[in-house]
Coordinates of C-alpha atoms in Angstrom, one line a residue:
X1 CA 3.7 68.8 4.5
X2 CA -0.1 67.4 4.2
X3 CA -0.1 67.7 0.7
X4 CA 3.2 65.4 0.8
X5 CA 1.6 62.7 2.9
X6 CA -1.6 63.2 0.5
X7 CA 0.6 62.6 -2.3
X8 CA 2.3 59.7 -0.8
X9 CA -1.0 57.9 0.1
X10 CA -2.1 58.3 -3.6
X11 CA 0.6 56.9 -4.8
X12 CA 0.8 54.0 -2.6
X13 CA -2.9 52.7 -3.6
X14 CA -2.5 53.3 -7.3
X15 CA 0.5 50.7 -6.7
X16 CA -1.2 48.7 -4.3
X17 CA -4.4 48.6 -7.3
X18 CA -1.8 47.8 -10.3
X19 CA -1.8 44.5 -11.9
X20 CA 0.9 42.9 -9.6
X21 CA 4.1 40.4 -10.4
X22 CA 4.3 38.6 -7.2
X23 CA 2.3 35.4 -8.7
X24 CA 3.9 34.4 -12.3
X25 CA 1.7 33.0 -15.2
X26 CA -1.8 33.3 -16.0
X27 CA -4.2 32.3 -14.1
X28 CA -6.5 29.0 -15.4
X29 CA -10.1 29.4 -15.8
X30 CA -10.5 28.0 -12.1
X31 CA -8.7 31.1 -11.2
X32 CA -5.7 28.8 -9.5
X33 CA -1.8 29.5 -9.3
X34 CA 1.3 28.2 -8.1
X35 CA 1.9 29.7 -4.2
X36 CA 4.5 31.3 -4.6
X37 CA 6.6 30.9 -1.5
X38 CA 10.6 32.0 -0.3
X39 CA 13.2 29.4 -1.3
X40 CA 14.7 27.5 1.9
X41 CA 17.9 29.4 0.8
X42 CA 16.2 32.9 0.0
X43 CA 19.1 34.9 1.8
X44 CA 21.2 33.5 -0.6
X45 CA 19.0 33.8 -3.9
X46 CA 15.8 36.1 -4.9
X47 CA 14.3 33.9 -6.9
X48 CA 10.8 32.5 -5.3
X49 CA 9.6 29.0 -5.5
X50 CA 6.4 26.4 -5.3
X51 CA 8.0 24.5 -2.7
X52 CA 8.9 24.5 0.5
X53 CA 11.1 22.5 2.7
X54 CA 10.2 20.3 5.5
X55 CA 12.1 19.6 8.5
X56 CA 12.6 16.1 9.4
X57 CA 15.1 14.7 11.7
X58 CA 15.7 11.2 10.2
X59 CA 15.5 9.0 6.9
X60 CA 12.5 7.4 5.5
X61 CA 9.8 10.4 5.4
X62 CA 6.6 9.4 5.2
X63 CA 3.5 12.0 5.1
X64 CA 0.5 11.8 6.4
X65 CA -2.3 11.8 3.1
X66 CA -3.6 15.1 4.6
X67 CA -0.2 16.9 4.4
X68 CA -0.2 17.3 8.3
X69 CA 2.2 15.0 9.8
X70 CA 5.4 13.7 8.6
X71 CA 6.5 10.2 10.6
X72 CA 10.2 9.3 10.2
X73 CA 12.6 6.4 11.7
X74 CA 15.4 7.8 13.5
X75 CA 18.6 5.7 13.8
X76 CA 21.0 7.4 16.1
X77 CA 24.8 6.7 16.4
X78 CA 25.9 3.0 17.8
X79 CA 24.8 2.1 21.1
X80 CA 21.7 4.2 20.9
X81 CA 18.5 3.1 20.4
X82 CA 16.0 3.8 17.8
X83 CA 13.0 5.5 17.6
X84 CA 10.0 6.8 15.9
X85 CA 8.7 10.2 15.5
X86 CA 5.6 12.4 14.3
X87 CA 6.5 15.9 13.3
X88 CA 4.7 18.2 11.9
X89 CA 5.7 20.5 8.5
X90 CA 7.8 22.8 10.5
X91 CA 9.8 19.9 12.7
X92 CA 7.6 20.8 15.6
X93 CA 7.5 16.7 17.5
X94 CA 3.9 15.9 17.9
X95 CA 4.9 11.8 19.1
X96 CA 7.6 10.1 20.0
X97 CA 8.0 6.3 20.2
X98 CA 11.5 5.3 22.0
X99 CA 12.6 1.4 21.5
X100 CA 9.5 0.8 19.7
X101 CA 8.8 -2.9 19.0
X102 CA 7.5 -2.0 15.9
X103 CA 9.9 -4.0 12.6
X104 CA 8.4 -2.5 9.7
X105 CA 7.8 0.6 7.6
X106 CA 4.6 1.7 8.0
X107 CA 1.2 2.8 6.4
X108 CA -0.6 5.6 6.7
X109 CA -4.4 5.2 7.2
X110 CA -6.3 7.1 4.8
X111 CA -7.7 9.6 7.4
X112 CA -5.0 10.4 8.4
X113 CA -5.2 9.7 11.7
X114 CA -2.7 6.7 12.7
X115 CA -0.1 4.1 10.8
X116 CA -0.6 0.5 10.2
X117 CA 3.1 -1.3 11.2
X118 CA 4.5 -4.2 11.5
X119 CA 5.2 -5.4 15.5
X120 CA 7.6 -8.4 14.8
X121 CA 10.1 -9.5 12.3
X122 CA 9.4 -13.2 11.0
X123 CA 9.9 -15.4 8.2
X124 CA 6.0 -14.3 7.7
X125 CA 3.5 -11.2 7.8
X126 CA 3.9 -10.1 11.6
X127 CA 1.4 -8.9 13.7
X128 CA -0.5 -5.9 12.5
X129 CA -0.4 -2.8 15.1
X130 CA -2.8 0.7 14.9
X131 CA 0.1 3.2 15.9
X132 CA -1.5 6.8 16.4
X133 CA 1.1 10.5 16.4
X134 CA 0.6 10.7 20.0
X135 CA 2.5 7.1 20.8
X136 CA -0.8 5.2 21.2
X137 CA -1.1 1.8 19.8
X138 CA -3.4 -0.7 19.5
X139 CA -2.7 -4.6 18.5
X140 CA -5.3 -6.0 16.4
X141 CA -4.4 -10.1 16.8
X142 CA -4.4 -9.4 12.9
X143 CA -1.6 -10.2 10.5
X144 CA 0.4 -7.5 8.5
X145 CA -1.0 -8.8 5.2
X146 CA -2.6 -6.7 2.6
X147 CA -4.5 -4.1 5.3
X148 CA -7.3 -2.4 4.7
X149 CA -10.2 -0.4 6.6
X150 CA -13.1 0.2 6.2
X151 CA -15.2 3.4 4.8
X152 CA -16.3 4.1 7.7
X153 CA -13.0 3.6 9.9
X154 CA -14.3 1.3 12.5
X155 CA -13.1 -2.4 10.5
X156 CA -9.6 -3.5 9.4
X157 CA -9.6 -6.5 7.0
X158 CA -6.3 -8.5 6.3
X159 CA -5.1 -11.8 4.6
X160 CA -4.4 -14.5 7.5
X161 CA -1.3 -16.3 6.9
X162 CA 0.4 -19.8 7.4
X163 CA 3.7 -21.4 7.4
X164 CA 7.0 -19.8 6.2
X165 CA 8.8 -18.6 3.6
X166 CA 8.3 -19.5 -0.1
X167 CA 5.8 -22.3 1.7
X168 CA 3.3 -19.7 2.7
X169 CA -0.3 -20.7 3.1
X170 CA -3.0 -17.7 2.5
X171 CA -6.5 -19.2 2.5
X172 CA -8.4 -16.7 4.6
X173 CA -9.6 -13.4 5.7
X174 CA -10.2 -12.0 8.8
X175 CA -11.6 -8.7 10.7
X176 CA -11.3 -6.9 13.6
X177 CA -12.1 -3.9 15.0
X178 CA -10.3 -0.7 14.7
X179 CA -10.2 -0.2 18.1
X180 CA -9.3 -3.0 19.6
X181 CA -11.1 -6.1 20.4
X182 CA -11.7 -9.6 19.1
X183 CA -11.0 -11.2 15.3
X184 CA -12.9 -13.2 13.4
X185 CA -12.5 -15.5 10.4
X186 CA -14.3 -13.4 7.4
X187 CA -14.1 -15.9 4.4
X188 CA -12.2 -19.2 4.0
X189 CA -11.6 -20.6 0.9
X190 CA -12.1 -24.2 -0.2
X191 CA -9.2 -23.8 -3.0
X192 CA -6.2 -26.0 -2.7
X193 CA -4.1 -24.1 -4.1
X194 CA -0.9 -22.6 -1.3
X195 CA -2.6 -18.9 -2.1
X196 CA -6.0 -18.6 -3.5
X197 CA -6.9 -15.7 -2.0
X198 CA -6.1 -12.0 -2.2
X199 CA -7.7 -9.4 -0.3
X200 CA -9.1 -6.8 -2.9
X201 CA -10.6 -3.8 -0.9
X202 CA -13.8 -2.7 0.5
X203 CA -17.0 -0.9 -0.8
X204 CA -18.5 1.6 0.0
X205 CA -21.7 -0.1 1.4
X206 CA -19.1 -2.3 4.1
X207 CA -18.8 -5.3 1.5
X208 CA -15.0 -6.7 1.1
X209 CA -13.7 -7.6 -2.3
X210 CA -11.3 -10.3 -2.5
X211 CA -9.9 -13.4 -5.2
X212 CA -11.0 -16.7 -4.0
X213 CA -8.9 -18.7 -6.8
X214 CA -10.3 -17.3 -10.1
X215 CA -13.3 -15.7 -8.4
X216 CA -14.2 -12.5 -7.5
X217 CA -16.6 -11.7 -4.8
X218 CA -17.8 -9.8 -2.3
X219 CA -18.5 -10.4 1.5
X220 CA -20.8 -8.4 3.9
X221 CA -20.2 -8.1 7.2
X222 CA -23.0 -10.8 8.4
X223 CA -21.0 -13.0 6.2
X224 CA -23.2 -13.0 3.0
X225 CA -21.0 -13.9 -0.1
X226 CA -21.7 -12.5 -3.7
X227 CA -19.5 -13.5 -6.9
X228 CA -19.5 -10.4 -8.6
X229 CA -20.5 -10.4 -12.9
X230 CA -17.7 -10.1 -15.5
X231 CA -18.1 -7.5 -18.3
X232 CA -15.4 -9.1 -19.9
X233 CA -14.9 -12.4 -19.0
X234 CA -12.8 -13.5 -21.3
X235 CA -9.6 -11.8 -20.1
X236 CA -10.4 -12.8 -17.0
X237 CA -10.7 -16.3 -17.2
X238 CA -8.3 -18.7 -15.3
X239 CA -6.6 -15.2 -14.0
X240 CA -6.0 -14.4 -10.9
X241 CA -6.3 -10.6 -10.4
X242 CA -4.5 -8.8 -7.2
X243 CA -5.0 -5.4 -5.8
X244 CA -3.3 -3.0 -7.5
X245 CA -4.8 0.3 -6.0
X246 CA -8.2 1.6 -4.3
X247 CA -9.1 5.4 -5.4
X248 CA -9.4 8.2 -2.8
X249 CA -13.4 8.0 -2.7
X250 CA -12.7 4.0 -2.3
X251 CA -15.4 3.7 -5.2
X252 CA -13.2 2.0 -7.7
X253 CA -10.6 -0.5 -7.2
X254 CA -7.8 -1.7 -10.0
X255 CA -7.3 -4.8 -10.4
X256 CA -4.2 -6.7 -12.3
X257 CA -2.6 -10.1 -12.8
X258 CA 0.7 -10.9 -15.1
X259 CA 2.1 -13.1 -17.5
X260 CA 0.8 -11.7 -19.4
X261 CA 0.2 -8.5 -17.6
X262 CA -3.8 -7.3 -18.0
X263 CA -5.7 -5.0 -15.8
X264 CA -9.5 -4.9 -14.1
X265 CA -11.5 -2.1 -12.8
X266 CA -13.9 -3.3 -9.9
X267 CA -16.8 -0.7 -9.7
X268 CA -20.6 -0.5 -8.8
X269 CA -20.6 -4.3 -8.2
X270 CA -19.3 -5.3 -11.1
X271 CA -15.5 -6.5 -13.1
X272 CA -14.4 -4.8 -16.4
X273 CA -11.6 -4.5 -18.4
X274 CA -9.8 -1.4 -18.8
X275 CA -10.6 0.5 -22.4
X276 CA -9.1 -0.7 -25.1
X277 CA -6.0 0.3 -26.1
X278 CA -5.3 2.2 -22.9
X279 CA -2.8 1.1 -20.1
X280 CA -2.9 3.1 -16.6
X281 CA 0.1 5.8 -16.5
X282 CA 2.3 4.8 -14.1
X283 CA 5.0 7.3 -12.8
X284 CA 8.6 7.3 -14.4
X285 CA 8.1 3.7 -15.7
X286 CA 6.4 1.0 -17.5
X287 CA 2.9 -0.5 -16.6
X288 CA 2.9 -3.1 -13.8
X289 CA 1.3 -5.1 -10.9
X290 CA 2.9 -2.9 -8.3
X291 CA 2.1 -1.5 -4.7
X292 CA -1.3 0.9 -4.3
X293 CA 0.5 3.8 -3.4
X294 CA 1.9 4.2 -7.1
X295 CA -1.3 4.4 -8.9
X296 CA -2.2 7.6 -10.0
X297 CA -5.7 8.9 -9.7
X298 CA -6.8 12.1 -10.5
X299 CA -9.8 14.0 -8.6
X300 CA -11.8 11.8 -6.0
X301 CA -12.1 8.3 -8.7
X302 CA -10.7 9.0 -12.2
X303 CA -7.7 6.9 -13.1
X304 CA -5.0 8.3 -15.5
X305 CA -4.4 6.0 -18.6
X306 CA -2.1 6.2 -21.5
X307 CA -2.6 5.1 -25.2
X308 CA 0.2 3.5 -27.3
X309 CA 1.6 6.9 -28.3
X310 CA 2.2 7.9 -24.7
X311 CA -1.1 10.6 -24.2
X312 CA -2.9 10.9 -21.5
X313 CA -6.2 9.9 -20.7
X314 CA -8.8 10.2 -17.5
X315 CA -10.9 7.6 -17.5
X316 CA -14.1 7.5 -15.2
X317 CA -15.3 3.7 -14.7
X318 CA -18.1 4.7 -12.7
X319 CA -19.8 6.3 -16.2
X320 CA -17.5 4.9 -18.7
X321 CA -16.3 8.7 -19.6
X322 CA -12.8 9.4 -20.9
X323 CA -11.6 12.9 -21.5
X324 CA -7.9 13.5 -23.2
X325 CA -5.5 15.6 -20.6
X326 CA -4.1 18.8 -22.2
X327 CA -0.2 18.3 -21.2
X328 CA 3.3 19.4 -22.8
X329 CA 4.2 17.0 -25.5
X330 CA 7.5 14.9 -24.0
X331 CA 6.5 15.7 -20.3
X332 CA 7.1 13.1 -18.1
X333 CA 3.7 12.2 -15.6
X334 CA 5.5 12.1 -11.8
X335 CA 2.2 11.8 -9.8
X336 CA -1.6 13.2 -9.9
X337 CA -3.6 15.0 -6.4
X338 CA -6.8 15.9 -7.3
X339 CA -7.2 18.3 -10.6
X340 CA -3.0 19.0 -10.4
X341 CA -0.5 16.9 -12.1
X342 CA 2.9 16.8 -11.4
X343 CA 5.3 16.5 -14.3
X344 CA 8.7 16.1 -15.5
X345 CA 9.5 18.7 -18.2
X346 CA 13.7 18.7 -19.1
X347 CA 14.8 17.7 -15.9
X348 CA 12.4 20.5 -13.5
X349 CA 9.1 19.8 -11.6
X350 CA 5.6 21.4 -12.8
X351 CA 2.3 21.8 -11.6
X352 CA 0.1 21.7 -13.8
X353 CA -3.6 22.1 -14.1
X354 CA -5.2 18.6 -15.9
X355 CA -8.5 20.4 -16.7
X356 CA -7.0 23.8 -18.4
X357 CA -3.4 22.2 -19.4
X358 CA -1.5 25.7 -17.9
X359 CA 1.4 24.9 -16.1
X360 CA 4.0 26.3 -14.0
X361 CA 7.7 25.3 -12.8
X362 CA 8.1 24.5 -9.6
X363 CA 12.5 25.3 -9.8
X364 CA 12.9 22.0 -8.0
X365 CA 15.2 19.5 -9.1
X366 CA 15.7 15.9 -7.6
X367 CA 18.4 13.3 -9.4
X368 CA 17.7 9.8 -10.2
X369 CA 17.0 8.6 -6.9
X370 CA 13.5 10.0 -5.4
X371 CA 10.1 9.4 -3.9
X372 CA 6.5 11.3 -4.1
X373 CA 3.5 11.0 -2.4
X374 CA 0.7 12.6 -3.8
X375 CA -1.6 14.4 -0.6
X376 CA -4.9 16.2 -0.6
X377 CA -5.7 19.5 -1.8
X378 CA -3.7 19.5 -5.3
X379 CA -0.2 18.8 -3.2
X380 CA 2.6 16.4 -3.2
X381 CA 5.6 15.3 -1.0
X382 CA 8.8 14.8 -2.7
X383 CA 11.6 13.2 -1.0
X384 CA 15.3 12.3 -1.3
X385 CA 17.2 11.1 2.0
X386 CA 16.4 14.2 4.5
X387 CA 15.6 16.1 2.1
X388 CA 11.5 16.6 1.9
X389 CA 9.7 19.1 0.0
X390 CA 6.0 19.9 -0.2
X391 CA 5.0 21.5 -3.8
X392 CA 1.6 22.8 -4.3
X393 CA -1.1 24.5 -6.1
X394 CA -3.3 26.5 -4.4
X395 CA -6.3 28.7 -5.2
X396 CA -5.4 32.3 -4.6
X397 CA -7.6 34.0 -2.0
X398 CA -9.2 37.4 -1.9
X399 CA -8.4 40.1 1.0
X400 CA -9.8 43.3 -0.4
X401 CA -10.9 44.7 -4.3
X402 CA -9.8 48.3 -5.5
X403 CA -12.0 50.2 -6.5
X404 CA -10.6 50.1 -9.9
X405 CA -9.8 46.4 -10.0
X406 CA -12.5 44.6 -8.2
X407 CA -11.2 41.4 -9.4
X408 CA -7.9 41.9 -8.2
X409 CA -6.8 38.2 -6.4
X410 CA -5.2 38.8 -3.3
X411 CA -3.5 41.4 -1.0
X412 CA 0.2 40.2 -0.2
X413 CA -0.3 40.3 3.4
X414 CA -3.6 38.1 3.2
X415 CA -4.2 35.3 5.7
X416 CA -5.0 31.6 3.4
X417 CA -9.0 32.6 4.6
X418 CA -8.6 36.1 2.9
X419 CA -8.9 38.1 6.1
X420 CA -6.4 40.6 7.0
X421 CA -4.3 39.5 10.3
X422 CA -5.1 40.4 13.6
X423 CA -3.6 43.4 15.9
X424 CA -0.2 41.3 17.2
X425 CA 0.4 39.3 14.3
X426 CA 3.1 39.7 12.3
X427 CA 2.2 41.7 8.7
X428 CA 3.6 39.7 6.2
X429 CA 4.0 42.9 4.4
X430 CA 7.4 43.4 7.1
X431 CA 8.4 39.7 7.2
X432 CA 7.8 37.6 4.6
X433 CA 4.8 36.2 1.9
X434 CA 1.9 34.8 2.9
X435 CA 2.0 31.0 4.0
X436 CA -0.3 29.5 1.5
X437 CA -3.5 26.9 2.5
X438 CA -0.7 23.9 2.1
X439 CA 2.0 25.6 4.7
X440 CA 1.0 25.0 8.4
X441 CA 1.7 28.6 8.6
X442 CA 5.1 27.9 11.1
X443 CA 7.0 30.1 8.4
X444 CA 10.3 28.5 6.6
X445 CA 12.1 25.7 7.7
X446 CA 15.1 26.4 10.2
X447 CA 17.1 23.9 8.2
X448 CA 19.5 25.3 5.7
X449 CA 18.5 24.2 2.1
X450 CA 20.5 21.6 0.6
X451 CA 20.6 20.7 -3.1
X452 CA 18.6 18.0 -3.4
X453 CA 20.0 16.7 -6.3
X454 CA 23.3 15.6 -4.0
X455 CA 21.1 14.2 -2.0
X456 CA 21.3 10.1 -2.3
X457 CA 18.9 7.4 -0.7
X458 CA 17.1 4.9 -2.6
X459 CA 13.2 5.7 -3.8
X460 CA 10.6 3.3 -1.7
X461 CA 10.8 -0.4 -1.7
X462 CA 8.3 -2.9 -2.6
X463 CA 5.4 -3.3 0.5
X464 CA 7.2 -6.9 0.9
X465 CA 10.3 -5.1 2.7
X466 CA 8.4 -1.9 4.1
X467 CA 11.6 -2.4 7.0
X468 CA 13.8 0.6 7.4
X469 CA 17.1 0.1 7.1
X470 CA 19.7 -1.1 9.9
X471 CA 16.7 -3.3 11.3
X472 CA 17.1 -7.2 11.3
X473 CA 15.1 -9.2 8.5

């Protein structure tokens, strides 16, 4: 009987020590792979999947950039009142806002920690509200206008506006603090144009960059104004750029104008055109001056270009460097976090790695009608009417070697820091897969999966109607 059990622990390490299947696909130089992780219908199929599926209990999903917090706009039946909420991955409620005042769809600040929105309809930007998950919110006496804060979190700059309707006036900028407390003109312009200026972002020494008529130029906080030099002036001239997108360092800011359409990088103090012959790669269509949230950057500052026969490009405007992006030839760019790109190949979702080219399916598929939000850490948020999905690539993490395979990646009962898990919790080897760094670690959703392909709801709209639907315009 000794010699069984003997047998039986031999066994079990030479199997535990054998080059495993539960990751697919080779591993990139960075030593990355797709998390695998159970589908939200795994009693009903075996096959695993990079994604996983996040409760939500209304429409109009809208993650936090840190992949932590989900807010939604619940519109309950007739005769009940609206509300907001904050959930995290799992549905767990974190905030709720009954009757809120709030009119608009909102913003997520880039640290994650509270939404810019909208506190009154009008025939004009309304006034601009700090709304934090736990119900908190601060009015700023600012308008809704082009946002933006600071570096270091503690300013919010917007574009002040006048009159109504197709007359609106925008001719200044103003501040306040993030926490509350008085505004202050920032920069008026002399121009008499109805809309000479356009805020363009901030740097990352505290300086705003905005368009005062043709000009661009910068503004300290002590009120010290700069026109900033033109590499190439000649496409700029007599254009008048607006902000297109900031990158995630905030180091770089694009630039664009139309008719005919051209595009700026603002960097390092300085205004220069784009390459030649490259156009930024927007997701799923053509080139355009559209809202920041659909530019696609890639790491920290790099923006992802295109040539004329559709390859891509990262370019770096901070040292001029542009490397080629080893991709699928007819893959379709949906959206870019960090070194990960999310693609389009014959109708599925990949992750793929932009450095090595190595990709993987995701065995996700959305119809015509979808949104994604790139978030940190090589994830994304895709969304379709209820149904959200978080996909993700994730560097596998290391629990224990064999002695005969000290490079072997990771136990399947590992914790995301690598450590085995403590007396009283669950083994994953009994339950289920490790939650990856991306999942919250809650374990699958308790809602059952629905195809998202059936699902219908229209992708996001333009930043000039951010309102969710049923409120008054």
């Amino acid at each position: 009987m000794v010699m069984r059990y003997l047998s039986l622990i031999a066994i079990a390490l030479l199997v535990s020590c054998a080059p495993g299947r539960a990751l697919t696909g080779g591993a990139t130089p960075s030593a990355t792979q797709v998390a695998v992780l159970p589908s939200p219908s795994a009693a009903a199929t075996a096959a695993p999947h990079a994604y996983r599926e996040v409760t939500a209990l209304d429409d109009f999903m809208l993650p936090s950039p840190d992949g932590q917090t989900v807010w939604s706009f619940v519109q309950g039946p007739k005769g009940t009142v609206s509300y907001f909420v904050f959930q995290q991955l799992d549905g767990t409620v974190i905030g709720r806002i009954d009757n809120p005042t709030a009119m608009g769809r909102p913003e997520w600040l880039p640290d994650s920690s509270a939404v810019f929105i909208e506190l009154a309809a009008g025939q004009r930007a309304g006034p601009l509200g700090v709304l934090r998950s736990d119900g908190r919110l601060t009015e700023t006496g600012l308008d809704d206008s082009s946002p933006a804060l600071s570096p270091d979190g503690t300013w919010i700059a917007t574009e002040r506006q006048e009159g109504c309707c197709v007359g609106i006036r925008i001719h200044e900028i103003r501040i306040a603090p993030r926490a509350g407390g008085p505004t202050r003109t920032f920069v008026t312009s002399s121009d008499p144009a109805p809309q000479p200026v356009d805020l363009l972002g901030w740097t990352l020494g505290g300086e705003v960059i905005y368009r005062d008529g043709t000009h661009i130029r910068s503004v300290t906080l002590d009120g010290r104004i700069s026109d900033l030099p033109l590499i190439a002036p000649a496409s700029a001239r007599d254009r008048m750029p607006t902000r297109s997108g900031v990158s995630p360092d905030q180091r770089l800011i694009l630039a664009c104008a139309a008719d005919p359409l051209a595009f700026w990088v603002v960097a390092g103090g300085t205004v220069a055109d784009l390459p030649l012959g490259l156009q930024p790669a927007w997701s799923l269509r053509v080139p355009w001056c559209s809202r920041p949230d659909e530019v696609n950057w890639l790491g920290r500052h790099e923006l992802l270009l295109r040539d004329a026969t559709g390859r891509l490009r990262a370019f770096d405007a901070t040292n001029g460097a542009i490397r080629a992006l080893a991709i699928p030839a007819g893959s379709i760019l949906v959206s870019a976090s960090d070194d990960v790109l999310l693609v389009s190949i014959d109708g599925d979702r990949h992750v793929m790695s932009a450095s090595a080219g190595s990709d993987h399916a995701v065995g996700l598929r959305f119809g015509s009608e979808f949104s994604v939000r790139p978030l940190e850490g090589g994830r994304f948020f895709m969304f379709s009417g209820r149904s959200g999905y978080v996909i993700g690539w994730v560097r596998l993490t290391r629990a224990r070697a064999c002695p005969s395979r000290p490079d072997r990646a990771s136990a399947p009962w590992a914790q995301p820091d690598g450590t085995r898990p403590r007396r009283g919790t669950p083994s994953t080897r009994r339950s289920r897969p490790a939650s990856p760094p991306f999942d919250t670690g809650a374990g699958p959703s308790r809602r059952a999966h629905r195809d998202p392909s059936a699902a219908a709801a229209g992708p996001d709209r333009p930043r000039a109607s951010r309102r969710p639907a049923g409120q008054p315009e």
